[in-house]
Short mmCIF file of C-alpha atoms and ligand atoms in Angstrom, two decimals:
data_model
loop_
_atom_site.label_atom_id
_atom_site.label_comp_id
_atom_site.label_asym_id
_atom_site.label_seq_id
_atom_site.Cartn_x
_atom_site.Cartn_y
_atom_site.Cartn_z
CA VAL A 1 -11.50 -0.62 73.35
CA SER A 2 -9.45 2.03 75.13
CA LEU A 3 -10.08 4.72 72.50
CA ALA A 4 -13.83 4.15 72.60
CA GLY A 5 -13.79 6.01 75.92
CA ASN A 6 -12.72 9.17 74.02
CA GLY A 7 -15.51 9.14 71.42
CA PRO A 8 -16.94 7.12 68.54
CA VAL A 9 -14.66 4.38 67.19
CA THR A 10 -15.30 1.97 64.32
CA LEU A 11 -13.55 -1.42 64.36
CA TRP A 12 -13.16 -2.82 60.84
CA THR A 13 -12.52 -6.43 59.90
CA ARG A 14 -12.38 -7.82 56.39
CA SER A 15 -14.38 -10.85 57.53
CA PRO A 16 -18.18 -10.39 57.58
CA ASP A 17 -18.52 -13.54 59.71
CA HIS A 18 -16.08 -12.23 62.29
CA ALA A 19 -17.86 -8.85 62.36
CA ALA A 20 -21.24 -10.54 62.89
CA GLU A 21 -19.81 -12.74 65.65
CA MET A 22 -18.26 -9.77 67.46
CA ARG A 23 -21.51 -7.78 67.21
CA GLN A 24 -23.51 -10.71 68.54
CA ARG A 25 -21.17 -11.73 71.38
CA GLY A 26 -19.90 -8.26 72.29
CA GLU A 27 -16.43 -9.86 72.33
CA ASN A 28 -13.58 -10.60 69.92
CA ALA A 29 -13.28 -14.21 71.01
CA ALA A 30 -10.65 -15.07 68.39
CA ARG A 31 -8.17 -12.29 69.19
CA LEU A 32 -9.08 -10.77 72.55
CA PRO A 33 -11.03 -13.31 74.59
CA GLY A 34 -12.57 -12.21 77.87
CA ILE A 35 -12.68 -8.49 77.01
CA ALA A 36 -16.14 -6.94 76.67
CA LEU A 37 -16.29 -4.67 73.61
CA PRO A 38 -17.76 -1.35 74.76
CA PRO A 39 -21.25 -0.50 73.43
CA GLY A 40 -19.88 2.65 71.75
CA LEU A 41 -17.59 0.58 69.54
CA ARG A 42 -19.10 0.19 66.09
CA ILE A 43 -18.08 -3.00 64.27
CA SER A 44 -18.13 -3.09 60.49
CA GLU A 45 -16.94 -5.25 57.60
CA ASP A 46 -17.21 -2.24 55.30
CA ILE A 47 -13.93 -0.33 55.28
CA ARG A 48 -15.74 2.79 54.07
CA ALA A 49 -17.46 2.98 57.47
CA ALA A 50 -14.07 3.12 59.20
CA ALA A 51 -12.63 5.45 56.56
CA ALA A 52 -15.39 7.96 57.26
CA CYS A 53 -13.13 8.90 60.21
CA ASP A 54 -10.11 11.07 59.50
CA THR A 55 -7.72 9.00 61.65
CA LEU A 56 -7.27 5.31 61.00
CA LEU A 57 -5.12 2.89 63.02
CA LEU A 58 -3.75 0.10 60.83
CA ALA A 59 -3.23 -2.98 63.00
CA VAL A 60 -2.21 -5.74 60.61
CA PRO A 61 1.05 -7.72 60.54
CA MET A 62 3.91 -5.89 58.79
CA GLN A 63 4.12 -8.38 55.92
CA LYS A 64 0.36 -7.80 55.22
CA LEU A 65 0.43 -4.01 55.22
CA ARG A 66 1.22 -3.67 51.50
CA ALA A 67 -1.75 -5.89 50.56
CA LEU A 68 -4.09 -3.85 52.78
CA LEU A 69 -2.91 -0.54 51.29
CA ALA A 70 -3.07 -1.90 47.74
CA ALA A 71 -6.58 -3.30 48.20
CA HIS A 72 -8.02 -0.14 49.76
CA GLY A 73 -5.79 2.68 48.48
CA PRO A 74 -8.54 5.01 47.20
CA VAL A 75 -10.49 4.70 50.48
CA LEU A 76 -7.42 5.20 52.69
CA ALA A 77 -5.79 8.06 50.79
CA GLU A 78 -5.87 11.58 52.25
CA ARG A 79 -6.39 10.24 55.77
CA SER A 80 -4.16 10.13 58.84
CA LEU A 81 -2.92 6.54 58.75
CA VAL A 82 -1.34 5.46 62.04
CA ALA A 83 0.55 2.20 61.57
CA CYS A 84 0.57 -0.09 64.60
CA CYS A 85 2.78 -2.75 63.06
CA LYS A 86 6.34 -3.54 64.08
CA GLY A 87 8.69 -4.85 61.46
CA ILE A 88 10.60 -4.46 58.21
CA GLU A 89 9.05 -5.61 54.95
CA LEU A 90 10.85 -8.45 53.20
CA GLY A 91 12.08 -7.47 49.76
CA SER A 92 11.71 -3.69 50.09
CA GLY A 93 13.42 -3.31 53.49
CA LEU A 94 10.86 -0.63 54.36
CA GLY A 95 9.29 0.05 57.76
CA PRO A 96 5.55 0.71 58.08
CA VAL A 97 5.59 4.51 57.68
CA ALA A 98 7.99 4.41 54.75
CA LEU A 99 5.81 1.74 53.13
CA ILE A 100 2.63 3.81 53.55
CA GLN A 101 4.42 6.83 52.09
CA SER A 102 5.65 4.83 49.12
CA ILE A 103 2.19 3.48 48.25
CA LEU A 104 -0.10 6.32 49.35
CA PRO A 105 1.98 9.52 49.27
CA GLU A 106 -1.14 11.63 49.79
CA ALA A 107 -1.91 9.94 53.13
CA ARG A 108 -0.56 11.44 56.38
CA ALA A 109 1.47 8.58 57.87
CA ALA A 110 2.43 8.11 61.52
CA LEU A 111 3.42 5.26 63.83
CA LEU A 112 2.14 4.08 67.20
CA THR A 113 4.64 1.79 68.88
CA GLY A 114 6.17 0.86 72.24
CA PRO A 115 5.79 -1.67 75.06
CA SER A 116 2.19 -2.86 75.09
CA PHE A 117 0.32 -6.11 74.95
CA ALA A 118 -3.12 -5.65 73.38
CA ASP A 119 -4.66 -7.45 76.31
CA ASP A 120 -3.10 -5.03 78.84
CA ILE A 121 -4.43 -1.97 76.99
CA ALA A 122 -7.89 -3.49 76.59
CA ARG A 123 -7.99 -4.33 80.31
CA GLU A 124 -7.26 -0.64 80.93
CA LEU A 125 -3.91 -1.29 82.62
CA PRO A 126 -1.53 1.71 82.53
CA THR A 127 0.51 1.75 79.30
CA ALA A 128 2.87 4.27 77.70
CA LEU A 129 3.63 4.37 73.99
CA THR A 130 5.48 6.45 71.39
CA LEU A 131 3.60 8.32 68.68
CA ALA A 132 6.05 9.03 65.85
CA CYS A 133 5.20 11.57 63.18
CA ALA A 134 7.61 13.59 61.05
CA ASP A 135 5.35 16.65 61.19
CA PRO A 136 5.50 18.00 64.77
CA ASP A 137 2.07 19.69 64.70
CA ARG A 138 0.33 16.65 63.33
CA GLY A 139 2.19 14.49 65.83
CA ALA A 140 0.99 16.67 68.71
CA ALA A 141 -2.61 16.56 67.42
CA LEU A 142 -2.49 12.74 67.13
CA GLN A 143 -0.92 12.52 70.58
CA ARG A 144 -3.88 14.41 72.08
CA GLN A 145 -6.42 12.46 70.06
CA LEU A 146 -5.05 8.99 70.89
CA THR A 147 -4.16 9.46 74.57
CA THR A 148 -6.75 7.82 76.82
CA GLY A 149 -7.32 7.29 80.54
CA ASN A 150 -4.92 4.33 80.62
CA LEU A 151 -2.82 4.97 77.52
CA ARG A 152 -0.23 7.74 77.79
CA LEU A 153 1.48 8.75 74.55
CA TYR A 154 4.85 10.44 74.18
CA ARG A 155 5.65 11.94 70.80
CA THR A 156 8.70 12.09 68.57
CA THR A 157 9.47 13.26 65.05
CA ASP A 158 12.11 10.52 64.69
CA VAL A 159 10.04 8.06 62.67
CA THR A 160 13.04 5.98 61.59
CA GLY A 161 14.18 5.47 65.18
CA ALA A 162 10.69 4.47 66.34
CA GLU A 163 10.25 2.10 63.39
CA LEU A 164 13.59 0.39 63.97
CA GLY A 165 13.18 0.05 67.74
CA GLY A 166 9.86 -1.76 67.28
CA ALA A 167 11.20 -3.94 64.48
CA LEU A 168 14.50 -5.07 66.01
CA LYS A 169 13.20 -5.71 69.51
CA ASN A 170 11.18 -8.62 68.11
CA VAL A 171 14.33 -10.17 66.64
CA MET A 172 16.13 -9.84 69.98
CA ALA A 173 13.11 -11.35 71.78
CA ILE A 174 13.41 -14.47 69.62
CA ALA A 175 17.11 -14.69 70.51
CA CYS A 176 16.38 -14.26 74.24
CA GLY A 177 13.58 -16.84 74.11
CA ALA A 178 15.90 -19.33 72.41
CA CYS A 179 18.56 -18.69 75.05
CA ILE A 180 16.15 -19.39 77.92
CA GLY A 181 14.54 -22.31 76.06
CA GLN A 182 17.97 -23.89 75.66
CA GLY A 183 18.53 -23.59 79.42
CA MET A 184 21.33 -20.99 79.20
CA GLY A 185 19.99 -19.04 82.19
CA ASP A 186 19.10 -15.47 83.09
CA SER A 187 22.69 -14.18 83.03
CA ALA A 188 23.08 -15.27 79.41
CA ARG A 189 19.73 -13.66 78.56
CA ALA A 190 20.84 -10.35 80.15
CA ALA A 191 24.04 -10.47 78.07
CA LEU A 192 22.09 -11.17 74.88
CA LEU A 193 19.52 -8.46 75.60
CA THR A 194 22.30 -5.92 76.20
CA ARG A 195 24.34 -6.90 73.15
CA GLY A 196 21.10 -7.01 71.16
CA PHE A 197 20.42 -3.46 72.25
CA ALA A 198 23.94 -2.46 71.15
CA GLU A 199 23.25 -4.04 67.73
CA LEU A 200 19.87 -2.31 67.51
CA GLN A 201 21.43 1.08 68.37
CA ARG A 202 24.29 0.57 65.91
CA TYR A 203 21.96 -0.27 63.03
CA ALA A 204 19.55 2.57 63.88
CA ALA A 205 22.43 5.07 63.99
CA HIS A 206 23.57 3.80 60.58
CA ARG A 207 20.06 4.56 59.28
CA GLY A 208 20.10 8.07 60.76
CA ALA A 209 17.92 7.50 63.85
CA ARG A 210 18.42 9.66 66.93
CA PRO A 211 20.09 7.82 69.87
CA GLU A 212 17.53 9.15 72.39
CA THR A 213 14.67 7.52 70.48
CA LEU A 214 16.24 4.10 70.98
CA MET A 215 16.64 4.84 74.70
CA GLY A 216 12.90 5.49 74.91
CA LEU A 217 9.68 3.48 74.95
CA SER A 218 9.89 2.38 71.31
CA GLY A 219 13.44 1.04 71.79
CA LEU A 220 14.68 0.05 75.23
CA GLY A 221 11.14 0.00 76.66
CA ASP A 222 9.74 -2.46 74.14
CA LEU A 223 12.96 -4.49 74.07
CA THR A 224 12.74 -5.00 77.84
CA LEU A 225 9.10 -6.07 77.71
CA THR A 226 9.40 -8.41 74.77
CA CYS A 227 12.66 -10.10 75.83
CA THR A 228 11.40 -10.88 79.32
CA SER A 229 7.69 -11.69 79.07
CA ASP A 230 6.09 -15.06 78.39
CA LEU A 231 3.17 -13.14 76.90
CA SER A 232 5.28 -12.14 73.88
CA ARG A 233 4.77 -14.31 70.80
CA ASN A 234 8.29 -13.56 69.58
CA TYR A 235 9.78 -14.60 72.91
CA ARG A 236 7.61 -17.74 73.01
CA TYR A 237 8.64 -18.64 69.45
CA GLY A 238 12.27 -18.35 70.59
CA LEU A 239 11.53 -20.50 73.65
CA ALA A 240 10.12 -23.19 71.34
CA LEU A 241 13.23 -23.04 69.13
CA GLY A 242 15.45 -23.41 72.20
CA ARG A 243 13.43 -26.37 73.50
CA GLY A 244 13.27 -28.03 70.09
CA GLU A 245 9.46 -27.75 70.08
CA THR A 246 7.14 -26.82 67.22
CA PHE A 247 5.28 -23.50 67.19
CA ASP A 248 1.82 -22.57 65.88
CA ASP A 249 2.32 -21.48 62.24
CA ALA A 250 -0.77 -19.27 62.33
CA MET A 251 0.65 -17.10 65.12
CA THR A 252 1.99 -13.68 64.11
CA VAL A 253 5.73 -13.68 64.92
CA GLU A 254 7.05 -10.48 63.38
CA GLY A 255 10.70 -11.04 64.26
CA VAL A 256 11.14 -13.92 61.80
CA ALA A 257 10.52 -11.94 58.59
CA THR A 258 12.22 -8.88 60.08
CA ALA A 259 15.38 -10.84 60.90
CA ARG A 260 15.46 -12.19 57.33
CA ALA A 261 14.87 -8.74 55.84
CA LEU A 262 17.66 -7.24 57.97
CA ALA A 263 20.03 -10.12 57.23
CA GLU A 264 19.56 -9.40 53.51
CA ILE A 265 20.27 -5.70 54.08
CA ALA A 266 23.31 -6.50 56.25
CA SER A 267 24.73 -8.79 53.60
CA ALA A 268 24.10 -6.28 50.77
CA ASP A 269 25.52 -3.32 52.75
CA GLY A 270 28.39 -5.18 54.43
CA LEU A 271 27.02 -4.54 57.94
CA ASP A 272 27.82 -6.68 60.99
CA LEU A 273 24.53 -7.73 62.65
CA PRO A 274 25.56 -11.01 64.33
CA ILE A 275 22.49 -11.61 66.52
CA THR A 276 20.00 -10.66 63.80
CA THR A 277 21.77 -12.84 61.24
CA ALA A 278 21.85 -15.74 63.70
CA VAL A 279 18.08 -15.40 64.33
CA ALA A 280 17.43 -15.43 60.58
CA ARG A 281 19.45 -18.64 60.20
CA LEU A 282 17.89 -20.19 63.33
CA SER A 283 14.39 -19.55 62.00
CA ARG A 284 15.31 -21.29 58.73
CA GLY A 285 16.67 -24.27 60.64
CA SER A 286 20.09 -23.80 59.07
CA LEU A 287 21.74 -23.35 62.48
CA SER A 288 21.07 -24.85 65.94
CA VAL A 289 20.75 -22.76 69.11
CA ALA A 290 23.91 -24.40 70.47
CA ASP A 291 25.80 -23.40 67.27
CA VAL A 292 24.56 -19.80 67.59
CA ILE A 293 25.73 -19.55 71.18
CA ALA A 294 29.14 -21.02 70.33
CA GLU A 295 29.46 -18.62 67.37
CA LEU A 296 28.55 -15.56 69.46
CA LEU A 297 30.90 -16.54 72.30
CA ASN A 298 33.80 -17.11 69.91
CA ARG A 299 33.65 -13.74 68.17
CA PRO A 300 36.85 -11.68 68.47
CA LEU A 301 37.21 -9.90 71.81
CA LYS A 302 36.48 -6.17 71.60
CA GLU A 303 35.77 -3.02 73.58
CA GLU A 304 32.21 -2.66 74.86
N1 LIG B 1 -0.95 -8.01 69.82
C1 LIG B 1 -0.19 -7.14 70.49
O1 LIG B 1 -0.14 -7.15 71.73
C2 LIG B 1 0.59 -6.10 69.76
C3 LIG B 1 0.76 -6.15 68.39
N2 LIG B 1 1.49 -5.17 67.76
C4 LIG B 1 1.74 -5.23 66.32
O2 LIG B 1 0.51 -5.14 65.62
C5 LIG B 1 0.63 -5.83 64.37
C6 LIG B 1 -0.54 -6.78 64.25
O3 LIG B 1 -0.42 -7.72 65.30
P1 LIG B 1 -1.66 -8.47 65.95
O4 LIG B 1 -2.89 -7.65 65.88
O5 LIG B 1 -1.24 -8.95 67.27
O6 LIG B 1 -1.75 -9.70 64.93
P2 LIG B 1 -2.91 -10.76 64.80
O7 LIG B 1 -2.32 -11.85 64.00
O8 LIG B 1 -3.51 -11.05 66.14
O9 LIG B 1 -4.03 -10.01 63.97
C7 LIG B 1 -3.79 -9.51 62.69
C8 LIG B 1 -5.11 -9.21 62.03
O10 LIG B 1 -4.85 -8.65 60.75
C9 LIG B 1 -5.75 -9.24 59.83
N3 LIG B 1 -5.19 -9.15 58.48
C10 LIG B 1 -4.13 -9.79 57.97
N4 LIG B 1 -3.94 -9.44 56.69
C11 LIG B 1 -4.89 -8.54 56.37
C12 LIG B 1 -5.23 -7.82 55.20
N5 LIG B 1 -4.51 -7.94 54.08
N6 LIG B 1 -6.30 -7.02 55.23
C13 LIG B 1 -7.00 -6.90 56.36
N7 LIG B 1 -6.75 -7.53 57.51
C14 LIG B 1 -5.70 -8.36 57.51
C15 LIG B 1 -5.91 -10.67 60.32
O11 LIG B 1 -7.08 -11.24 59.81
C16 LIG B 1 -5.98 -10.45 61.83
O12 LIG B 1 -7.28 -10.15 62.25
C17 LIG B 1 1.98 -6.56 64.41
O13 LIG B 1 2.91 -5.84 63.64
C18 LIG B 1 2.37 -6.53 65.87
O14 LIG B 1 3.78 -6.49 66.05
C19 LIG B 1 2.01 -4.13 68.43
C20 LIG B 1 1.85 -4.02 69.79
C21 LIG B 1 1.16 -5.02 70.55
O1 LIG B 2 4.85 -5.71 70.45
C1 LIG B 2 4.47 -6.29 71.42
C2 LIG B 2 4.68 -5.79 72.79
O2 LIG B 2 5.08 -4.45 72.78
C3 LIG B 2 3.84 -7.62 71.27
O3 LIG B 2 4.87 -8.55 71.21
P1 LIG B 2 4.69 -9.93 70.43
O4 LIG B 2 4.33 -9.59 69.02
O5 LIG B 2 6.01 -10.61 70.58
O6 LIG B 2 3.58 -10.66 71.13
#
């Protein structure tokens, strides 16, 4: 919606029915109700129509990215593929850019990430994001191409840092939601957010990310938004866990699979990721929120 102000944009969906409905109503009622789709936005169920453009934004959940790339590899190859997903793939432990590179090495992969609810961007509210691309010239070109009147992009070549900030903030948002849902209060949430950020920084450093990336929009920025807003699905899932309520299974909650993927990596590599591991166990129901809090409070005392 925002990019359509810059020039022609094609919105692809794999569902012909959904495409027809969006064309007819001028609205994506299922995913973005109340937002008028601009007349310049072309809607197609044929991925070749979208792939006629050189730059494609891939906005599917992280655990679905491999299937999308596998199904449409020949059409997507040799394009600029900008992943918009936030997470780590279960099994491979890869982030979105690394996954694209492993499946379509001839594609030019980049990442768009940072604090942003789709609804805010579509309503043209001011938003700032990180565009991560290992090649600085390509990153600068994408930054110019994808900046709009309400969407300001900063760029970085630290793809690993940007990937990990976006992935881990969802895990911490589940933890913060659970803390509030359990009635632990805002002070406890601030402690968890801060220690979650320390865990995020520690893991990112271990993976070779640059510290300043995690201090930016894709790290601290998105962590702050997601851990404090009721609009976040990850935070709301955590709230439900804390309150002992059920949560809509169909809702995309990236932090669940990411916590499990990271817990596997932590166990294999002997890393200490206490909050992430607790979220993985919480999401499986093998630990209660009260147990997690007791466990975290009883860890050995240490320097900050
Ligand atoms: N919604 C938001 O405000 C934001 C979402 N993101 C990230 O964007 C990614 C996608 O999230 P949402 O769009 O919110 O999820 P969503 O669940 O609302 O939509 C995902 C879409 O992907 C489609 N899809 C799933 N598997 C597919 C496949 N194999 N081939 C083609 N299409 C497929 C689904 O049909 C659905 O239309 C996530 O990683 C999320 O963290 C990032 C920033 C903001
Ligand atoms: O990534 C997001 C905000 O930056 C969206 O968060 P949720 O996926 O938790 O809704």
